[in-house]
PDB file of N, CA and C in Angstrom:
ATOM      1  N   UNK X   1       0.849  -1.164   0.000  1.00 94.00           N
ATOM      2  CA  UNK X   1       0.000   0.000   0.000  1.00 94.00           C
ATOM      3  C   UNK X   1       0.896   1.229   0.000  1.00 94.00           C
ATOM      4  N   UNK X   2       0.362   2.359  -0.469  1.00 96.00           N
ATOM      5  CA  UNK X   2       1.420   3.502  -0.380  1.00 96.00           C
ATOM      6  C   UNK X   2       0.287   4.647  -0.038  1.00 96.00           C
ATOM      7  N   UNK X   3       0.925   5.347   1.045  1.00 97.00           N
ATOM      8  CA  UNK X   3       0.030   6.196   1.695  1.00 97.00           C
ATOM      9  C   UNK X   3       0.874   7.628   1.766  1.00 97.00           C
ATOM     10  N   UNK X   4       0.639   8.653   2.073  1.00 98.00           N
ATOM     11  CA  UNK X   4       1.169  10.107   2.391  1.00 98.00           C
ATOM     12  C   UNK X   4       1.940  10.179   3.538  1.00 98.00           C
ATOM     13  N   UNK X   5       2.781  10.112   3.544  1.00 97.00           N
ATOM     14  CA  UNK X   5       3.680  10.665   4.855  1.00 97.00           C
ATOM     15  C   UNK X   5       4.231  11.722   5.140  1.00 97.00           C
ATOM     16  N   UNK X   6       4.002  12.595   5.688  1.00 97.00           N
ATOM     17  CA  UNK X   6       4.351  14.155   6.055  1.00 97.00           C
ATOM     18  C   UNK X   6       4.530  15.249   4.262  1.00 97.00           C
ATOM     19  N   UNK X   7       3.630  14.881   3.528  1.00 96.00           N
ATOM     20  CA  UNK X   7       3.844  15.006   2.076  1.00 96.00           C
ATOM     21  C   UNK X   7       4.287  14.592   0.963  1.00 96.00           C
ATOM     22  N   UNK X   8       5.003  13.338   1.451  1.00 97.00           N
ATOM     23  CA  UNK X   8       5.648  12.507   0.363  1.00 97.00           C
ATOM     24  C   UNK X   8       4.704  11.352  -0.087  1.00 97.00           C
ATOM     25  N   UNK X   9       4.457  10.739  -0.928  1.00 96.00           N
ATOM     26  CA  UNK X   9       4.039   9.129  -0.850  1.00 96.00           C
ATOM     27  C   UNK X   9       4.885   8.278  -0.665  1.00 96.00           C
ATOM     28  N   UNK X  10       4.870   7.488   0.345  1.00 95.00           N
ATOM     29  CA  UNK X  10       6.126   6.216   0.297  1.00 95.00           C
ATOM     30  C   UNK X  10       5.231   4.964   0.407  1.00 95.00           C
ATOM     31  N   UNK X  11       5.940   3.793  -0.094  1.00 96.00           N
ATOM     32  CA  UNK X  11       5.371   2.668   0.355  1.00 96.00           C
ATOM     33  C   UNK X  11       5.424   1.777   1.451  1.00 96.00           C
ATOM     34  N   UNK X  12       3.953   1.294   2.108  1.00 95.00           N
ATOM     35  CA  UNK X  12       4.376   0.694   3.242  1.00 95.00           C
ATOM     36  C   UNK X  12       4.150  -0.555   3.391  1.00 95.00           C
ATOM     37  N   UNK X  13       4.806  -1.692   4.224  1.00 94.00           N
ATOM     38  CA  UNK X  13       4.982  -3.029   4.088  1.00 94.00           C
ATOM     39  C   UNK X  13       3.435  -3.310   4.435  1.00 94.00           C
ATOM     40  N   UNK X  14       3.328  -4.214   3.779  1.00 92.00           N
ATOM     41  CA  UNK X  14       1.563  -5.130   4.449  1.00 92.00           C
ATOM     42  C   UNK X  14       1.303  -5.293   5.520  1.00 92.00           C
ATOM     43  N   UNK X  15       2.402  -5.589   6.200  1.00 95.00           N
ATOM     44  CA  UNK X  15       2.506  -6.117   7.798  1.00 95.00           C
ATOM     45  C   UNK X  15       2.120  -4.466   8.610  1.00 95.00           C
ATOM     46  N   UNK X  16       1.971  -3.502   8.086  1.00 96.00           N
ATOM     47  CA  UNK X  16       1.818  -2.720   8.790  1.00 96.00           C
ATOM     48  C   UNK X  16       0.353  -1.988   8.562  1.00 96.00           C
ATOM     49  N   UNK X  17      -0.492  -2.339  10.060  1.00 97.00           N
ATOM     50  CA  UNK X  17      -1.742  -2.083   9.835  1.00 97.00           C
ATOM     51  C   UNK X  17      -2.434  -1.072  10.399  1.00 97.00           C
ATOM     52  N   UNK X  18      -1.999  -0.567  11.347  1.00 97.00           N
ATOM     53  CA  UNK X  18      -2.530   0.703  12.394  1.00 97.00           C
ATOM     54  C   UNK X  18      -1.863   1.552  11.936  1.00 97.00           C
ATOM     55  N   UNK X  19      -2.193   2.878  12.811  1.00 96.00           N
ATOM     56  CA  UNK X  19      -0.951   3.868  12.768  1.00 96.00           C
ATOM     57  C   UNK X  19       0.045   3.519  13.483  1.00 96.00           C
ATOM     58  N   UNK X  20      -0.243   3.150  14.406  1.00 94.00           N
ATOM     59  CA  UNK X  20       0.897   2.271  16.129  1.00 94.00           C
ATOM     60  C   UNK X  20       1.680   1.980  14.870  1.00 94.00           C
ATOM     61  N   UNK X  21       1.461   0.872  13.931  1.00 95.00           N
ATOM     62  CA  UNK X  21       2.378  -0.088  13.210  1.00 95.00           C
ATOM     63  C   UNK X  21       3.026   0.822  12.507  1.00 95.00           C
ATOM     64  N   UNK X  22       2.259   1.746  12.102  1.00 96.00           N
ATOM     65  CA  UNK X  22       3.421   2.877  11.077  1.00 96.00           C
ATOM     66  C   UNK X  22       4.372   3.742  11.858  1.00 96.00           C
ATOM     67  N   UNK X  23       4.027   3.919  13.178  1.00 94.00           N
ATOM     68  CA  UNK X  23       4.846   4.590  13.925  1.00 94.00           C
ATOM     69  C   UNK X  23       6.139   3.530  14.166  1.00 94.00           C
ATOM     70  N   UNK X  24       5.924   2.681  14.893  1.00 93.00           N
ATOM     71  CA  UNK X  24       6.769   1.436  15.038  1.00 93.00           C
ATOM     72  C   UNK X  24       7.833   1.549  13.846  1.00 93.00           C
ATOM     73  N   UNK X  25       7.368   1.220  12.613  1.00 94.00           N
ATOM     74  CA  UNK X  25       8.147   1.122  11.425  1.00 94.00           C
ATOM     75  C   UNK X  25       9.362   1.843  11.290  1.00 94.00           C
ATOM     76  N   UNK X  26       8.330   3.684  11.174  1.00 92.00           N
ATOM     77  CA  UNK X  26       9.950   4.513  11.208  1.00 92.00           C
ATOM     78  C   UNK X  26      10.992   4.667  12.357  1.00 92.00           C
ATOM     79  N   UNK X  27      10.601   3.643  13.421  1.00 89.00           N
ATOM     80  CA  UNK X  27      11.667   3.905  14.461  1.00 89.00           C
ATOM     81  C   UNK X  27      12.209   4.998  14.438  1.00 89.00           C
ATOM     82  N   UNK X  28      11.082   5.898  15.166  1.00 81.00           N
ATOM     83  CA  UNK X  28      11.366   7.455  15.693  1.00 81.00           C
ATOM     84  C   UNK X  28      12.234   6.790  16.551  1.00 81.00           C
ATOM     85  N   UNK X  29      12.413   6.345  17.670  1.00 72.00           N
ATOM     86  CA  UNK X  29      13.034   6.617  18.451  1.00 72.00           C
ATOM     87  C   UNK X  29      12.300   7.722  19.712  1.00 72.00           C
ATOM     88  N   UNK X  30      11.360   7.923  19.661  1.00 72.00           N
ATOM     89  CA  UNK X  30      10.587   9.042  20.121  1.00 72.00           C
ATOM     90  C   UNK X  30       9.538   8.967  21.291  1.00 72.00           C
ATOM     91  N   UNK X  31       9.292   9.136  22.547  1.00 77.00           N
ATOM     92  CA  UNK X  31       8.127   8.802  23.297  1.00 77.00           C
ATOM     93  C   UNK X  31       6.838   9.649  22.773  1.00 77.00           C
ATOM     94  N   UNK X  32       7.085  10.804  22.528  1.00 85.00           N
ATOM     95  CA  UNK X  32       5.961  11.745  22.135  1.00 85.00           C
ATOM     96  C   UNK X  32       6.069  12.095  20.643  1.00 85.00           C
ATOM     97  N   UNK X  33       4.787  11.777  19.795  1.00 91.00           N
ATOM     98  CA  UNK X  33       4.139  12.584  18.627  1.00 91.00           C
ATOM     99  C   UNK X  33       2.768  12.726  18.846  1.00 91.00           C
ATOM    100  N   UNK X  34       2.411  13.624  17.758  1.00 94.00           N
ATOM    101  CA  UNK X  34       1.596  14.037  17.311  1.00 94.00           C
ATOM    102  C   UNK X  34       0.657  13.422  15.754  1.00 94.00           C
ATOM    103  N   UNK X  35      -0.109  12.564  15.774  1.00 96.00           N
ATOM    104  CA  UNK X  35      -0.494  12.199  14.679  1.00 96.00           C
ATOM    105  C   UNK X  35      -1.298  12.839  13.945  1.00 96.00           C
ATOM    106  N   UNK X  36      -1.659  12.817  12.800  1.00 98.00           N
ATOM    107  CA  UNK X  36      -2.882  14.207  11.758  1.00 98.00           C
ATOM    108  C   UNK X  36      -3.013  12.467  11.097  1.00 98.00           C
ATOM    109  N   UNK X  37      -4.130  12.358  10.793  1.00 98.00           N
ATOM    110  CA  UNK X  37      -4.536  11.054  10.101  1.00 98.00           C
ATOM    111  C   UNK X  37      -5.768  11.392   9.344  1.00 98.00           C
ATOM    112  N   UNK X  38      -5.386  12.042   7.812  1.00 98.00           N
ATOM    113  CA  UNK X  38      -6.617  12.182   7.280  1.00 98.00           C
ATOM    114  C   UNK X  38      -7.709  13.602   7.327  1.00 98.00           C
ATOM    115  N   UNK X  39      -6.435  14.633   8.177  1.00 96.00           N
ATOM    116  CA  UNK X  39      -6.867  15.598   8.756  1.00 96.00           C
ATOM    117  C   UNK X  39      -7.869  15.909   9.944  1.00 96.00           C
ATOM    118  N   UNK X  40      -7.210  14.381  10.910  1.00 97.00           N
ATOM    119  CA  UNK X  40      -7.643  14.664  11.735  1.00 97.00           C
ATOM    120  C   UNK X  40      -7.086  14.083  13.241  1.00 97.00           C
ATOM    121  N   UNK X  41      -6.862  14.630  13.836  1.00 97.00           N
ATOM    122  CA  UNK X  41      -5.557  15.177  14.693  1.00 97.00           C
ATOM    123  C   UNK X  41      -5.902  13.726  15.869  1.00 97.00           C
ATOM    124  N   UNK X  42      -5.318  12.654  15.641  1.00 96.00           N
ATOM    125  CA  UNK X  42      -5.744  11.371  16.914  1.00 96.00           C
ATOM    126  C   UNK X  42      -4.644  11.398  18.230  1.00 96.00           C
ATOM    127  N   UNK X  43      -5.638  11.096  18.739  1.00 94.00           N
ATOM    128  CA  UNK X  43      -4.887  11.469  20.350  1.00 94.00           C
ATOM    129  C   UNK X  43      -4.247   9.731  20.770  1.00 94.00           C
ATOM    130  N   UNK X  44      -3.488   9.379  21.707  1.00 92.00           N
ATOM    131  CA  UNK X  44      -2.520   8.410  21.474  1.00 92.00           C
ATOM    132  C   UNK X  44      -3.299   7.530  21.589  1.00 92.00           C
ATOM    133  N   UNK X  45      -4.430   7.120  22.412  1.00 95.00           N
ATOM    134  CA  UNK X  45      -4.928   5.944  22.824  1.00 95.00           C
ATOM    135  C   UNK X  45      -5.938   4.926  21.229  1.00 95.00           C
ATOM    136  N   UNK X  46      -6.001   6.008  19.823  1.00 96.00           N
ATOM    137  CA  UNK X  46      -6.630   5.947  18.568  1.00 96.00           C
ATOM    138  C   UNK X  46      -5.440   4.961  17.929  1.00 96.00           C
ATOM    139  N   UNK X  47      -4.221   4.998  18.394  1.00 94.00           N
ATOM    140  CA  UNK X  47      -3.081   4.954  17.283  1.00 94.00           C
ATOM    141  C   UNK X  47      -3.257   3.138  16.863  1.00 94.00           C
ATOM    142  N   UNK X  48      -3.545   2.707  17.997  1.00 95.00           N
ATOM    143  CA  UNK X  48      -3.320   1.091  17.575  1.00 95.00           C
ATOM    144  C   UNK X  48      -5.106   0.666  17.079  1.00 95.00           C
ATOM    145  N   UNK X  49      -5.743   1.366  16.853  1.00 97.00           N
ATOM    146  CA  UNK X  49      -7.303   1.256  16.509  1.00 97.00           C
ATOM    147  C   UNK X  49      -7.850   1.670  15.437  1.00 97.00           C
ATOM    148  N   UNK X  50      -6.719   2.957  14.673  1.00 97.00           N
ATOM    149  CA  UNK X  50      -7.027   3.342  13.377  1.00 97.00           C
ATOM    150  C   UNK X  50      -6.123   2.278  12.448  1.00 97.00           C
ATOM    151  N   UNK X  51      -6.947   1.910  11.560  1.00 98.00           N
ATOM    152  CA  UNK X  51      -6.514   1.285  10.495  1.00 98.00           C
ATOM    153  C   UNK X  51      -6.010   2.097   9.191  1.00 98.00           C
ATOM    154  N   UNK X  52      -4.569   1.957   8.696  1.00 97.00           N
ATOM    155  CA  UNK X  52      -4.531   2.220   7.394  1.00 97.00           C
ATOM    156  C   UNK X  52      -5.244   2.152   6.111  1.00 97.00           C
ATOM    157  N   UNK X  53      -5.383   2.687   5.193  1.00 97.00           N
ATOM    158  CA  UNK X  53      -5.758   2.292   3.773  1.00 97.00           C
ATOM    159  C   UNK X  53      -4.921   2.541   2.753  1.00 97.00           C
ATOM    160  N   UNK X  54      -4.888   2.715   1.520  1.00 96.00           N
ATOM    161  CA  UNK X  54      -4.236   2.904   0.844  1.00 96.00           C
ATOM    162  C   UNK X  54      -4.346   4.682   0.166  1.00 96.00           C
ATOM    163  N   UNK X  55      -3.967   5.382   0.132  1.00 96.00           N
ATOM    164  CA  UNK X  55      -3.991   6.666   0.074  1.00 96.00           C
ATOM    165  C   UNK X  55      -4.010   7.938   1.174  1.00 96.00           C
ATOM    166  N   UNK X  56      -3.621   7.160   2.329  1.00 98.00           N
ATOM    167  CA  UNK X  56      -3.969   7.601   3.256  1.00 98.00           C
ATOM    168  C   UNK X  56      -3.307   8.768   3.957  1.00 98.00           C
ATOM    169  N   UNK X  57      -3.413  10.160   4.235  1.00 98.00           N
ATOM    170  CA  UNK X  57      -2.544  11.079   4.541  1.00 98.00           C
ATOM    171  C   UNK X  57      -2.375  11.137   5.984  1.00 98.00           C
ATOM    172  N   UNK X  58      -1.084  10.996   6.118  1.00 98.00           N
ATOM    173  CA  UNK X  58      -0.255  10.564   7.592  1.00 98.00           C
ATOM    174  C   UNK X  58       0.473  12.176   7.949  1.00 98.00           C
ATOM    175  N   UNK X  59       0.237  12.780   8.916  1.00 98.00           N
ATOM    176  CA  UNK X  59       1.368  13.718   9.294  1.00 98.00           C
ATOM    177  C   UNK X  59       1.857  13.405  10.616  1.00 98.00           C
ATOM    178  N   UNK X  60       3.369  13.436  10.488  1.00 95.00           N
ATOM    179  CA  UNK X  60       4.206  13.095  12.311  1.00 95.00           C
ATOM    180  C   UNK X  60       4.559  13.744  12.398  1.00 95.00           C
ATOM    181  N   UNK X  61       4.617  14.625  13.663  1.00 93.00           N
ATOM    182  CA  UNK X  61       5.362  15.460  14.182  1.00 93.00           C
ATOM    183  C   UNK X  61       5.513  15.116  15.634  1.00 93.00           C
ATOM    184  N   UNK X  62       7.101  15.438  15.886  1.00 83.00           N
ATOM    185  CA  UNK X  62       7.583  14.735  17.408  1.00 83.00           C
ATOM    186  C   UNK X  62       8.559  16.258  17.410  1.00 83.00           C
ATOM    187  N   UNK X  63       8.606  15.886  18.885  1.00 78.00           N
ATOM    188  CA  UNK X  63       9.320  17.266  19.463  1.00 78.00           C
ATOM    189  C   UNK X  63      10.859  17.003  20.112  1.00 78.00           C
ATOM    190  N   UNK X  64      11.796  17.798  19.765  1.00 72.00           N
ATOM    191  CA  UNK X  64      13.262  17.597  20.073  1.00 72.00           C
ATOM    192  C   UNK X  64      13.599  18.509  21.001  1.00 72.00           C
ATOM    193  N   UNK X  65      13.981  18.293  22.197  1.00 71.00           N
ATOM    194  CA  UNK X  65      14.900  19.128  23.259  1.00 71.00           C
ATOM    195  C   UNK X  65      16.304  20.074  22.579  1.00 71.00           C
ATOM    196  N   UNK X  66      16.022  20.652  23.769  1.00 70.00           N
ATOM    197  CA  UNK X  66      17.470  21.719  23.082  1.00 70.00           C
ATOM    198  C   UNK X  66      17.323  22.903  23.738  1.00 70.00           C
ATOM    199  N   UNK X  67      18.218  23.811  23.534  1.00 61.00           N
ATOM    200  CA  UNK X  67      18.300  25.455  23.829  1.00 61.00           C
ATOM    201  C   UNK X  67      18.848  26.056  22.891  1.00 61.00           C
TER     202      UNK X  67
END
């Protein structure tokens, strides 16, 4: 399937069926994001309950420490 990821289309393996699973995939490395799924903003407890499709517009945004 190939879905939208932060504006790009990339393709994603079959095995990956939630958002949880798409998060998993890119190994952020990350405790905290922010998901937009479709234009519409899911709060964490959605992530392993929304299902992918094929066209599907994904935005991640995670937050980095610093000064």
């Amino acid at each position: 399937m190939k879905i939208v990821i932060n504006g790009q289309y990339r393709p994603v393996d079959d095995s990956v069926i939630s958002v949880s699973d798409l998060i998993d995939s890119l190994e952020l490395g990350v405790k905290t994001v922010v998901v937009e799924w479709n234009d519409q903003i899911l709060t964490k407890d959605l992530h392993s309950t929304t299902k992918l499709a094929d066209g599907d517009k994904i935005e991640i945004v995670h937050f980095v420490g610093g000064g």
